[in-house]
Coordinates of C-alpha atoms in Angstrom, one line a residue:
Chain A
M1 CA 25.0 -24.5 37.0
E2 CA 24.7 -21.0 35.8
I3 CA 25.8 -21.9 32.3
A4 CA 23.2 -24.7 32.2
V5 CA 20.4 -22.3 33.2
F6 CA 21.6 -19.9 30.5
W7 CA 21.5 -22.6 27.8
G8 CA 18.1 -23.6 29.1
K9 CA 16.8 -20.0 28.6
V10 CA 18.4 -19.9 25.2
A11 CA 16.6 -23.1 24.3
L12 CA 13.3 -21.6 25.5
V13 CA 13.9 -18.5 23.4
A14 CA 14.7 -20.7 20.4
V15 CA 11.5 -22.7 21.0
A16 CA 9.4 -19.6 21.2
F17 CA 10.7 -18.1 18.0
G18 CA 10.9 -21.6 16.4
L19 CA 7.1 -21.9 16.9
C20 CA 6.6 -18.5 15.3
F21 CA 8.6 -19.7 12.4
L22 CA 6.9 -23.1 12.1
F23 CA 3.4 -21.6 12.1
R24 CA 4.3 -18.6 10.0
G25 CA 1.9 -19.7 7.2
E26 CA -1.1 -19.6 9.5
N27 CA -0.1 -16.3 11.0
K28 CA 0.2 -14.7 7.6
Q29 CA -3.6 -14.7 7.3
Q30 CA -4.0 -12.5 10.3
Chain B
M1 CA 29.7 -9.5 28.9
T2 CA 27.4 -11.2 31.4
L3 CA 25.1 -14.1 30.5
D4 CA 22.1 -11.8 30.8
M5 CA 23.6 -9.5 28.3
K6 CA 24.2 -12.4 25.9
L7 CA 20.6 -13.5 26.3
T8 CA 19.3 -10.0 25.6
M9 CA 21.4 -9.9 22.5
I10 CA 20.1 -13.3 21.4
I11 CA 16.5 -12.2 21.9
L12 CA 17.1 -8.9 20.1
F13 CA 18.5 -10.8 17.2
F14 CA 15.4 -12.9 17.0
V15 CA 13.1 -10.0 17.3
I16 CA 14.7 -8.1 14.4
L17 CA 14.7 -11.4 12.4
T18 CA 11.0 -11.8 13.1
F19 CA 10.3 -8.2 12.3
V20 CA 12.0 -8.4 9.0
F21 CA 10.5 -11.8 7.9
E22 CA 7.2 -11.3 9.6
W23 CA 6.8 -14.9 10.8
V24 CA 4.1 -13.4 13.0
R25 CA 2.6 -10.0 13.0
V26 CA 4.7 -7.3 14.7
D27 CA 2.2 -6.8 17.6
V28 CA 2.5 -10.6 18.4
V29 CA 6.2 -10.1 18.7
G30 CA 5.3 -7.4 21.3
I31 CA 3.2 -9.8 23.3
L32 CA 6.0 -12.4 23.0
M33 CA 8.3 -9.9 24.6
M34 CA 5.9 -9.4 27.5
V35 CA 6.0 -13.1 28.2
L36 CA 9.5 -14.2 27.2
L37 CA 11.5 -11.5 29.0
P38 CA 10.1 -12.1 32.5
I39 CA 10.2 -15.9 32.0
T40 CA 13.9 -15.7 31.2
G41 CA 14.3 -13.5 34.2
L42 CA 15.7 -10.5 32.3
I43 CA 13.0 -8.2 33.8
T44 CA 10.4 -8.6 36.5
G45 CA 6.7 -9.5 35.7
A46 CA 5.6 -6.0 36.7
Q47 CA 8.1 -4.5 34.3
A48 CA 7.0 -6.8 31.5
F49 CA 3.5 -5.2 31.5
S50 CA 4.5 -1.7 32.5
G51 CA 4.3 -0.8 28.8
L52 CA 0.5 -1.1 28.9
S53 CA 0.3 1.6 31.6
S54 CA 3.0 3.7 30.2
N55 CA 2.5 7.4 29.5
A56 CA 3.1 6.8 25.8
V57 CA 0.5 4.0 25.3
C58 CA -2.2 5.8 27.4
S59 CA -1.5 9.0 25.5
I60 CA -2.0 7.2 22.2
I61 CA -5.2 5.6 23.3
A62 CA -6.5 9.0 24.4
V63 CA -5.4 10.8 21.3
I64 CA -7.0 8.2 19.1
I65 CA -10.3 8.6 20.9
I66 CA -10.1 12.4 20.5
G67 CA -9.3 12.0 16.9
A68 CA -12.3 9.7 16.4
G69 CA -14.5 12.2 18.1
L70 CA -13.3 15.0 15.8
D71 CA -13.8 12.7 12.8
K72 CA -17.3 11.7 13.8
T73 CA -18.5 15.3 14.2
G74 CA -17.1 16.3 10.8
V75 CA -14.3 18.5 12.1
M76 CA -11.7 16.5 10.2
N77 CA -13.8 16.9 7.1
R78 CA -13.8 20.6 7.5
L79 CA -10.0 20.6 8.1
A80 CA -9.6 18.4 5.0
G81 CA -11.6 20.8 2.8
P82 CA -9.0 23.6 2.6
I83 CA -6.1 21.2 2.2
V84 CA -7.9 19.5 -0.7
Q85 CA -8.8 22.8 -2.2
L86 CA -5.2 24.0 -2.0
G87 CA -3.6 20.8 -3.2
G88 CA -6.2 19.9 -5.8
A89 CA -6.1 16.3 -7.0
S90 CA -2.3 16.4 -7.0
E91 CA -1.0 13.7 -4.7
K92 CA 2.4 15.4 -4.5
R93 CA 1.0 18.7 -3.5
I94 CA -1.3 17.1 -0.9
T95 CA 1.7 15.2 0.5
I96 CA 3.7 18.4 0.8
L97 CA 0.8 20.2 2.5
I98 CA 0.0 17.5 5.0
S99 CA 3.6 16.6 5.8
G100 CA 4.6 20.2 6.2
T101 CA 1.6 21.0 8.4
V102 CA 2.1 18.0 10.6
G103 CA 5.8 18.7 10.9
V104 CA 5.2 22.2 12.1
I105 CA 2.5 21.2 14.6
S106 CA 4.7 18.4 15.8
S107 CA 7.4 20.9 16.8
M108 CA 5.1 22.3 19.5
M109 CA 3.4 19.1 20.8
Q110 CA 4.3 15.4 21.2
N111 CA 4.8 14.1 17.7
I112 CA 2.5 11.1 18.3
G113 CA -0.3 13.6 19.2
A114 CA 0.2 15.5 15.9
A115 CA 0.3 12.3 13.9
A116 CA -2.8 10.8 15.6
L117 CA -4.8 13.9 15.2
F118 CA -4.0 14.2 11.5
L119 CA -4.5 10.5 10.8
P120 CA -8.3 10.7 10.3
A121 CA -8.0 13.9 8.3
T122 CA -5.3 12.3 6.1
Q123 CA -7.5 9.2 5.6
R124 CA -10.4 11.4 4.5
I125 CA -8.2 13.4 2.1
A126 CA -6.7 10.3 0.5
K127 CA -10.2 8.9 0.0
R128 CA -11.5 12.2 -1.4
I129 CA -8.8 12.5 -4.0
G130 CA -8.8 8.8 -4.7
A131 CA -5.1 8.4 -3.8
P132 CA -3.7 5.3 -2.1
I133 CA -3.4 6.1 1.6
S134 CA -0.1 4.3 1.8
Q135 CA 1.5 7.0 -0.4
I136 CA 0.6 9.8 1.9
L137 CA 0.6 8.3 5.4
M138 CA 4.3 7.4 5.7
P139 CA 5.6 10.8 4.6
M140 CA 3.1 12.3 7.1
G141 CA 4.4 10.0 9.9
F142 CA 8.0 10.6 9.1
C143 CA 7.5 14.4 9.1
A144 CA 5.7 14.1 12.4
I145 CA 8.8 12.5 13.9
I146 CA 11.2 15.0 12.2
G147 CA 9.0 17.9 13.2
G148 CA 10.0 17.1 16.8
T149 CA 13.5 18.2 15.9
L150 CA 12.4 21.8 15.1
T151 CA 12.4 23.0 18.7
L152 CA 14.0 21.9 21.9
V153 CA 10.6 21.0 23.3
G154 CA 9.3 19.1 20.2
A155 CA 10.4 15.6 21.2
S156 CA 11.3 14.0 24.6
P157 CA 15.0 13.4 23.8
T158 CA 15.8 17.0 23.2
I159 CA 13.6 18.1 26.2
L160 CA 16.1 16.1 28.4
L161 CA 19.3 17.6 26.7
N162 CA 19.8 20.6 28.9
D163 CA 19.5 18.6 32.1
L164 CA 22.0 16.0 30.8
I165 CA 24.4 18.7 29.6
Q166 CA 24.2 20.5 33.0
Q167 CA 24.8 17.2 34.8
F168 CA 28.0 16.7 32.7
D169 CA 29.4 20.1 33.2
P170 CA 27.3 22.9 35.0
N171 CA 29.5 25.6 33.3
L172 CA 28.4 24.7 29.8
E173 CA 26.0 27.0 28.1
R174 CA 22.4 25.7 27.9
L175 CA 20.8 25.0 24.5
G176 CA 18.1 27.5 23.5
L177 CA 14.5 26.7 22.5
F178 CA 15.4 27.4 18.8
T179 CA 19.1 26.5 18.8
Q180 CA 18.4 23.4 16.7
T181 CA 15.6 25.0 14.5
P182 CA 17.8 25.5 11.4
I183 CA 18.8 21.8 11.5
G184 CA 15.2 20.8 12.0
V185 CA 14.0 22.9 9.1
C186 CA 16.6 21.4 6.8
L187 CA 15.6 17.9 8.0
L188 CA 11.9 18.5 7.4
L189 CA 12.5 20.0 3.9
S190 CA 14.8 17.1 2.9
A191 CA 12.2 14.6 4.1
I192 CA 9.5 16.2 2.0
V193 CA 11.8 16.5 -1.1
Y194 CA 12.8 12.9 -0.6
F195 CA 9.2 11.6 -0.7
V196 CA 8.1 14.0 -3.5
I197 CA 10.9 12.6 -5.7
F198 CA 11.2 9.0 -4.6
G199 CA 7.8 8.4 -2.9
K200 CA 6.3 6.7 -5.9
W201 CA 8.9 4.0 -5.9
L202 CA 9.5 3.7 -2.2
L203 CA 6.0 3.5 -0.9
P204 CA 3.5 0.7 -1.6
S205 CA 0.4 1.7 -3.5
S206 CA -2.0 -0.7 -1.9
E207 CA -5.4 0.8 -1.9
G208 CA -6.3 -0.8 1.4
T209 CA -8.5 -3.7 2.2
A210 CA -11.5 -4.8 0.1
A211 CA -13.8 -2.7 2.2
E212 CA -11.6 0.3 1.5
T213 CA -12.0 0.2 -2.3
D214 CA -14.5 2.6 -3.6
I215 CA -17.9 0.8 -3.8
T216 CA -19.4 3.4 -6.2
T217 CA -16.6 3.0 -8.7
S218 CA -16.9 -0.7 -8.7
L219 CA -20.7 -0.5 -9.1
L220 CA -20.3 1.9 -12.0
D221 CA -17.9 -0.6 -13.6
T222 CA -20.5 -3.3 -13.2
Y223 CA -23.3 -1.2 -14.5
Q224 CA -21.5 0.1 -17.5
A225 CA -24.7 1.5 -19.1
V226 CA -25.3 3.8 -16.2
G227 CA -22.3 6.0 -17.1
R228 CA -20.6 8.4 -14.8
V229 CA -21.4 11.5 -12.8
Y230 CA -21.0 14.8 -14.6
E231 CA -21.7 18.4 -13.7
L232 CA -23.5 20.7 -16.1
R233 CA -24.1 24.5 -15.9
V234 CA -27.2 26.3 -17.2
P235 CA -26.0 29.5 -18.8
D236 CA -27.2 32.8 -17.3
N237 CA -29.0 33.8 -20.5
S238 CA -30.8 30.5 -20.8
V239 CA -34.6 30.4 -20.9
S240 CA -35.6 29.2 -17.4
G241 CA -38.7 27.9 -15.7
K242 CA -38.9 24.3 -17.0
T243 CA -39.4 21.4 -14.6
L244 CA -37.4 18.2 -14.8
S245 CA -40.5 16.3 -16.0
D246 CA -41.0 19.0 -18.8
L247 CA -37.4 18.3 -19.9
A248 CA -37.9 14.5 -19.8
V249 CA -34.2 14.1 -19.1
R250 CA -34.6 10.6 -18.0
S251 CA -36.9 9.1 -20.6
H252 CA -35.2 10.9 -23.6
Y253 CA -31.6 10.7 -22.6
L254 CA -31.4 7.9 -20.0
V255 CA -29.7 10.5 -17.8
T256 CA -30.6 10.9 -14.1
V257 CA -30.4 14.2 -12.4
I258 CA -28.9 13.6 -9.0
G259 CA -28.3 17.1 -7.7
I260 CA -29.4 20.7 -8.4
S261 CA -27.5 23.7 -7.1
H262 CA -29.6 26.9 -7.5
S263 CA -27.4 30.0 -7.8
R264 CA -29.3 31.7 -5.0
Q265 CA -29.1 28.8 -2.5
D266 CA -26.2 27.6 -0.5
D267 CA -26.8 23.9 -0.1
P268 CA -27.3 21.9 -3.3
N269 CA -30.5 19.8 -3.5
L270 CA -29.4 16.2 -3.7
L271 CA -32.9 14.8 -4.1
P272 CA -34.3 16.5 -7.2
R273 CA -38.0 15.7 -7.9
S274 CA -39.8 15.8 -11.2
N275 CA -41.5 19.1 -10.4
D276 CA -38.2 20.9 -9.5
V277 CA -37.6 23.9 -11.8
I278 CA -34.3 24.4 -13.6
S279 CA -33.3 28.1 -13.8
A280 CA -30.6 30.1 -15.5
G281 CA -27.3 29.9 -13.6
D282 CA -28.0 26.6 -11.9
H283 CA -25.5 23.8 -11.6
I284 CA -26.8 20.3 -12.2
A285 CA -25.2 17.0 -11.3
V286 CA -26.2 14.1 -13.5
L287 CA -25.5 10.4 -13.8
G288 CA -25.4 9.1 -17.4
R289 CA -23.3 7.9 -20.3
E290 CA -21.0 10.5 -21.7
E291 CA -22.5 10.6 -25.2
N292 CA -26.1 10.9 -23.8
T293 CA -25.0 13.6 -21.4
R294 CA -23.2 15.5 -24.2
K295 CA -26.2 15.2 -26.5
M296 CA -28.6 16.5 -23.8
A297 CA -26.3 19.4 -22.9
E298 CA -26.1 20.4 -26.6
E299 CA -29.8 20.3 -27.1
F300 CA -30.6 22.3 -24.0
G301 CA -27.7 24.7 -24.5
W302 CA -26.1 23.7 -21.1
T303 CA -22.4 23.6 -20.6
L304 CA -20.7 20.3 -19.7
M305 CA -18.0 21.0 -17.1
D306 CA -14.6 19.3 -17.3
D307 CA -14.6 18.7 -13.5
M308 CA -16.9 18.6 -10.6
K309 CA -17.1 22.1 -9.2
T310 CA -20.2 22.9 -7.2
F311 CA -20.7 19.3 -6.3
A312 CA -17.0 18.4 -5.6
D313 CA -17.6 18.3 -1.9
T314 CA -21.3 17.2 -1.5
L315 CA -20.9 14.3 -4.1
S316 CA -17.4 13.4 -3.0
R317 CA -16.8 9.8 -2.1
T318 CA -16.9 10.5 1.6
N319 CA -20.3 12.1 1.4
A320 CA -22.4 10.4 -1.2
G321 CA -22.3 7.4 -3.5
M322 CA -24.1 4.4 -4.8
C323 CA -25.1 1.0 -3.4
E324 CA -27.0 -2.0 -4.5
A325 CA -30.1 -3.1 -2.5
T326 CA -32.5 -6.0 -2.9
I327 CA -36.2 -6.1 -2.1
S328 CA -36.6 -8.2 1.0
P329 CA -39.3 -10.8 1.5
R330 CA -41.6 -8.8 3.7
S331 CA -40.9 -5.5 2.1
E332 CA -43.7 -3.0 1.6
L333 CA -42.4 -2.6 -1.9
V334 CA -43.4 -6.2 -3.0
G335 CA -46.1 -6.0 -5.6
R336 CA -46.1 -2.2 -5.8
T337 CA -44.2 0.3 -7.9
L338 CA -41.6 2.9 -6.7
D339 CA -44.1 5.6 -7.7
E340 CA -46.9 4.2 -5.6
T341 CA -44.7 3.9 -2.5
D342 CA -43.2 7.3 -3.0
F343 CA -39.8 5.6 -2.5
K344 CA -37.7 8.7 -3.3
G345 CA -39.7 10.9 -1.0
K346 CA -39.8 8.4 1.9
Y347 CA -36.2 7.3 1.9
D348 CA -34.4 10.3 0.4
V349 CA -32.3 8.2 -2.1
I350 CA -32.6 8.1 -5.9
P351 CA -33.2 4.8 -7.7
I352 CA -31.1 4.5 -10.8
T353 CA -31.9 1.0 -12.2
V354 CA -34.0 -2.0 -11.4
A355 CA -32.5 -5.5 -12.1
R356 CA -34.6 -8.7 -12.3
G357 CA -32.8 -11.9 -13.2
S358 CA -30.3 -11.0 -15.9
R359 CA -32.3 -8.0 -17.1
V360 CA -31.4 -4.4 -16.0
Y361 CA -34.1 -1.8 -16.6
H362 CA -32.9 1.8 -17.0
A363 CA -36.1 3.6 -18.2
G364 CA -39.5 3.6 -16.7
I365 CA -38.4 2.0 -13.5
A366 CA -40.9 4.0 -11.4
H367 CA -43.7 2.0 -13.0
I368 CA -42.3 -1.5 -12.6
K369 CA -44.3 -3.7 -10.2
L370 CA -41.5 -4.9 -7.9
Q371 CA -40.9 -8.5 -6.8
M372 CA -39.0 -10.0 -3.9
G373 CA -35.3 -10.3 -5.0
D374 CA -35.4 -7.4 -7.5
T375 CA -32.2 -5.4 -7.2
L376 CA -32.2 -1.6 -7.1
L377 CA -29.1 0.5 -7.8
L378 CA -29.4 3.5 -5.6
Q379 CA -27.7 6.9 -5.4
G380 CA -27.6 9.3 -2.5
P381 CA -25.8 10.8 0.5
W382 CA -24.4 8.0 2.7
A383 CA -26.2 9.4 5.7
H384 CA -29.5 8.7 4.0
F385 CA -28.5 5.1 3.3
H386 CA -27.4 4.6 6.9
R387 CA -30.8 6.0 8.0
L388 CA -32.6 3.5 5.8
N389 CA -30.4 0.7 7.0
D390 CA -31.1 1.6 10.7
L391 CA -34.9 1.2 10.3
P392 CA -36.5 -1.7 12.1
Q393 CA -37.3 -4.9 10.2
P394 CA -39.0 -5.5 7.9
R395 CA -37.1 -2.9 6.0
A396 CA -38.1 -1.9 2.4
V397 CA -34.7 -3.1 1.1
S398 CA -31.6 -4.9 2.3
F399 CA -28.3 -3.6 1.2
L400 CA -26.0 -5.9 -0.8
T401 CA -23.0 -3.6 -0.8
P402 CA -21.3 -2.2 2.3
L403 CA -22.3 1.3 3.1
E404 CA -19.5 3.9 3.2
G405 CA -19.5 7.1 5.1
E406 CA -21.4 7.5 8.4
I407 CA -24.0 9.7 10.0
M408 CA -22.1 12.7 11.1
R409 CA -22.9 14.4 14.4
H410 CA -22.3 17.9 13.0
H411 CA -24.2 19.4 16.0
K412 CA -21.5 18.1 18.4
A413 CA -18.6 19.6 16.4
A414 CA -18.2 22.6 18.7
L415 CA -18.1 20.3 21.8
A416 CA -15.5 18.1 20.2
V417 CA -13.3 21.1 19.4
F418 CA -13.9 22.4 23.0
W419 CA -12.6 19.1 24.5
L420 CA -9.6 19.0 22.3
A421 CA -8.8 22.6 23.4
V422 CA -9.3 21.5 27.1
A423 CA -6.8 18.7 26.6
L424 CA -4.2 20.8 24.8
A425 CA -4.6 23.7 27.2
Q426 CA -3.7 21.3 30.1
V427 CA -0.6 20.1 28.2
I428 CA 0.5 23.6 27.5
L429 CA -0.5 25.6 30.6
I430 CA -0.1 23.1 33.5
K431 CA 3.5 22.3 34.2
D432 CA 4.2 18.6 35.1
M433 CA 0.8 17.5 33.9
P434 CA 1.3 14.0 32.4
L435 CA 0.4 14.0 28.7
S436 CA -1.7 10.9 29.1
V437 CA -3.8 12.4 31.9
A438 CA -4.4 15.7 30.0
L439 CA -5.4 13.9 26.8
M440 CA -7.5 11.2 28.5
S441 CA -9.5 14.0 30.2
G442 CA -10.3 15.4 26.8
A443 CA -11.3 12.0 25.5
L444 CA -13.5 11.4 28.6
G445 CA -15.1 14.8 28.2
M446 CA -16.1 13.8 24.6
I447 CA -17.6 10.6 25.8
V448 CA -19.5 12.1 28.7
T449 CA -21.0 14.9 26.5
G450 CA -22.0 12.4 23.8
V451 CA -19.6 13.4 21.1
L452 CA -19.0 9.7 20.7
S453 CA -20.3 6.7 22.7
I454 CA -18.0 4.7 25.0
D455 CA -18.3 1.7 22.6
E456 CA -17.4 3.9 19.7
A457 CA -14.4 5.1 21.7
Y458 CA -13.3 1.5 22.4
H459 CA -13.9 0.6 18.8
S460 CA -11.7 3.4 17.5
V461 CA -8.6 2.2 19.5
D462 CA -6.4 -0.1 17.5
W463 CA -5.1 -3.0 19.7
M464 CA -2.3 -3.7 17.2
T465 CA -0.8 -0.3 17.9
V466 CA -1.3 -0.6 21.7
F467 CA 0.4 -4.0 22.0
L468 CA 3.2 -3.3 19.5
L469 CA 4.2 -0.3 21.6
A470 CA 3.5 -1.9 25.0
G471 CA 5.6 -4.9 24.0
L472 CA 8.6 -2.9 22.8
I473 CA 8.8 -1.0 26.1
P474 CA 9.9 -4.1 28.1
L475 CA 12.5 -4.9 25.4
G476 CA 14.0 -1.5 25.8
L477 CA 13.9 -2.0 29.6
A478 CA 15.8 -5.3 29.4
F479 CA 18.3 -3.7 27.1
K480 CA 19.0 -1.1 29.7
E481 CA 18.5 -3.0 32.9
T482 CA 20.9 -5.8 32.0
G483 CA 23.6 -3.2 31.1
T484 CA 23.6 -4.4 27.5
A485 CA 23.1 -0.9 26.1
A486 CA 25.9 0.6 28.2
Y487 CA 28.2 -2.3 27.4
L488 CA 27.7 -2.0 23.6
A489 CA 28.0 1.8 23.6
N490 CA 31.2 1.8 25.7
G491 CA 32.6 -1.1 23.7
I492 CA 32.1 0.6 20.3
L493 CA 33.5 3.9 21.4
A494 CA 36.5 2.1 23.0
I495 CA 37.3 0.5 19.6
V496 CA 37.1 3.8 17.9
G497 CA 39.8 5.3 20.0
T498 CA 40.4 9.1 19.4
P499 CA 39.2 9.9 15.9
A500 CA 38.8 13.3 14.3
P501 CA 35.9 15.3 15.8
I502 CA 33.6 14.9 12.7
V503 CA 34.3 11.2 12.6
L504 CA 33.3 10.9 16.2
L505 CA 30.1 12.8 15.6
I506 CA 29.3 10.5 12.7
I507 CA 29.8 7.5 14.9
I508 CA 27.7 9.0 17.7
G509 CA 24.9 9.7 15.1
V510 CA 24.9 6.2 13.7
L511 CA 25.1 4.6 17.2
T512 CA 22.2 6.7 18.5
S513 CA 20.1 5.9 15.4
F514 CA 20.6 2.2 16.0
F515 CA 19.9 2.4 19.8
T516 CA 16.8 4.5 19.3
L517 CA 15.4 1.7 17.0
V518 CA 15.6 -1.0 19.7
T519 CA 15.3 0.9 22.9
S520 CA 13.2 4.0 23.6
N521 CA 14.4 7.4 22.2
V522 CA 14.6 8.7 25.8
G523 CA 16.6 5.6 26.9
A524 CA 19.0 6.1 24.1
T525 CA 19.5 9.7 24.9
V526 CA 20.0 9.2 28.6
L527 CA 22.6 6.5 27.9
L528 CA 24.5 8.1 25.1
V529 CA 24.7 11.8 26.0
P530 CA 27.2 11.4 28.9
I531 CA 29.3 8.9 27.0
S532 CA 29.3 11.0 23.9
M533 CA 30.1 14.2 25.7
S534 CA 33.1 12.7 27.5
M535 CA 34.4 11.2 24.2
A536 CA 34.0 14.7 22.6
V537 CA 36.1 16.3 25.3
K538 CA 38.7 13.7 24.7
V539 CA 39.0 14.3 20.9
G540 CA 38.7 18.1 21.2
A541 CA 35.1 18.4 19.9
D542 CA 32.4 20.6 21.3
P543 CA 30.6 18.4 23.9
R544 CA 27.4 20.4 23.4
M545 CA 27.3 19.5 19.8
A546 CA 27.9 15.9 20.7
A547 CA 24.9 16.0 23.0
L548 CA 22.8 17.7 20.2
V549 CA 23.7 15.0 17.7
V550 CA 22.5 12.4 20.2
G551 CA 19.3 14.3 20.9
L552 CA 18.5 14.8 17.3
S553 CA 19.5 11.4 16.1
A554 CA 17.2 9.9 18.7
S555 CA 14.4 11.0 16.3
N556 CA 16.2 9.1 13.4
T557 CA 14.0 6.0 13.7
F558 CA 12.5 5.0 10.4
V559 CA 13.8 1.6 9.5
L560 CA 11.5 -0.5 11.8
P561 CA 8.0 0.3 12.9
T562 CA 9.2 0.7 16.5
H563 CA 8.6 4.4 17.0
Q564 CA 5.2 5.3 18.3
V565 CA 4.3 7.2 15.2
N566 CA 5.4 4.5 12.9
A567 CA 3.5 1.9 14.9
L568 CA 0.4 4.1 14.7
I569 CA 0.3 4.5 10.9
M570 CA 1.3 0.8 10.3
R571 CA -2.2 -0.6 10.1
P572 CA -4.1 2.3 8.5
G573 CA -1.4 2.5 5.8
Q574 CA -1.4 -1.3 5.4
Y575 CA 2.4 -1.2 5.7
R576 CA 4.7 -4.1 6.2
T577 CA 8.0 -4.0 8.0
A578 CA 9.7 -4.3 4.6
D579 CA 8.1 -1.0 3.6
Y580 CA 9.7 0.8 6.6
A581 CA 13.0 -0.8 5.7
R582 CA 12.8 0.4 2.1
A583 CA 11.6 3.9 2.6
G584 CA 13.3 4.3 6.0
A585 CA 16.8 3.3 5.0
G586 CA 17.1 6.2 2.6
M587 CA 15.5 8.6 5.1
T588 CA 17.9 7.5 7.9
L589 CA 20.9 8.2 5.7
I590 CA 19.6 11.5 4.5
F591 CA 18.7 12.4 8.1
L592 CA 22.3 11.8 9.3
A593 CA 23.9 13.4 6.3
V594 CA 21.8 16.6 6.6
E595 CA 22.0 16.8 10.4
L596 CA 25.8 16.4 10.4
T597 CA 26.4 18.7 7.4
V598 CA 24.4 21.5 8.9
I599 CA 26.2 21.1 12.3
Y600 CA 29.6 20.9 10.7
F601 CA 29.2 24.0 8.5
F602 CA 27.0 26.2 10.6
Y603 CA 27.5 25.3 14.2
G604 CA 31.2 24.4 14.4
I605 CA 32.2 21.2 16.0
S606 CA 35.5 22.1 17.6
A607 CA 35.6 22.7 21.3
P608 CA 35.5 26.4 22.1
A609 CA 38.7 27.8 23.3
P610 CA 38.8 27.8 27.2

């Protein structure tokens, strides 16, 4: 169970930074 | 290694990756930390936002407001004056002067305070000498950080050292206020030398955003026929008593007199009228083509100076310049001439040319009947342009180019200095007074007494700096709270075993330099001093020196913009993370090399005989 929660959190972190990566072009204009 | 530690390491890895590749701006990474860390349960929600209310962030906000107040009242300009005079137009000399001064000041106060106070002055100086701000600001910032190593009270990590040493072993001798000064002096000097020699290659030479480029220069490039500004001197033996209209400077030579400095008067007259008399010993500033100016000077027997002397300050980019303005539809000027409306006398600016369609008129412009849409090229002090721009509609003209400079509140200068003194006095005199409270009271004093308005105060604070710092504080917290920091430090030192004392000190130095980048410098010190001291005892090194290496290396933070000072100068200097990596990598290595060399040769690293 604990391991599953851990991987869930890792997935969340990956999604967050993945979004930053995917939208990096739009963020460059800031 | 617990799961939380693994998660912290994963997040740290991504943060560094994002910092380096700048997928999003660094302050957005800070906000991401405020959200991601509590969601993943590494820290509590309250801890996540604790950065916003931290002493560091509130101090920065306050000191930025104080700096803005000093800037708006012209205090910074006055401070910049002597530095520019000493350094001349040499970028290197200016860098040495500013960095050295900030470094020394930083040894006595929080280095963020020294850097934030000097930021506006540095910006003004760079503008004045026409140097890219990015070439001067990073050396200034790095020296503010290094200046903290000059005395025991210069930076928070070393302030803690004696307490930590006493906790470890109450019998050990305490460090003195100036024990570390020789090391700090060597570090500061090596940083200045480093930037003087390699600065040109290491630092970007971006001139700033479009608004930062010099309007006057670009206008003079557009209006080639207008020429440049020159200073002339009327020799003492010259026949005097002729007025400007007698001399017919404008109609004969197409040269406009934009300033007269009479030898007996202090302030130059920046609004010469046709009936002003030119006398022997006067200095005259003119705008014209070089050949015309030369010819005029020859015929009148005036001397053309190589450089601006008398007008260097009054006509400098920060004080005066040119702008383009158009005659607006309901302007009082429509259908009348500049002469009829007494344009010069009314608005205190000098018209240089009138453009209609594709034609530009240089001579006889005072007698042209103006139409809506005519464009005037104007010269004058920025304050006068701002005054014209602040008039209610319908205004005589609308400005087409951005106005530089601002209206200075010179009469509030004494108040601004007073409130700075009040803030600093509290820091120095009252023990246990939090820096943020002392500085904020100074900032508040400035607002209440009208040095700057509350809106100007809000406007001066840079949210990027605030959120970058406030977001990095929870990351440091997570690093500490989950035990990741202690785990890593213990792990690395366990692998090392029992090396020679100097090798151990090198490892401690490198380890501290890494930790201080990702967690706070205080956090790194508190964590590493006890571990390092016990390791030092084990290998027969002086535990006090091990503690000193940690305390000093905690200021070795140049590779990422995570230190407060580096975050502060990031936006004004237009730096990217890559710029810190490039200039900071060399600085980090030099810092470690100088620090350890001086300690090895002059302090002795072996444990004293019992």
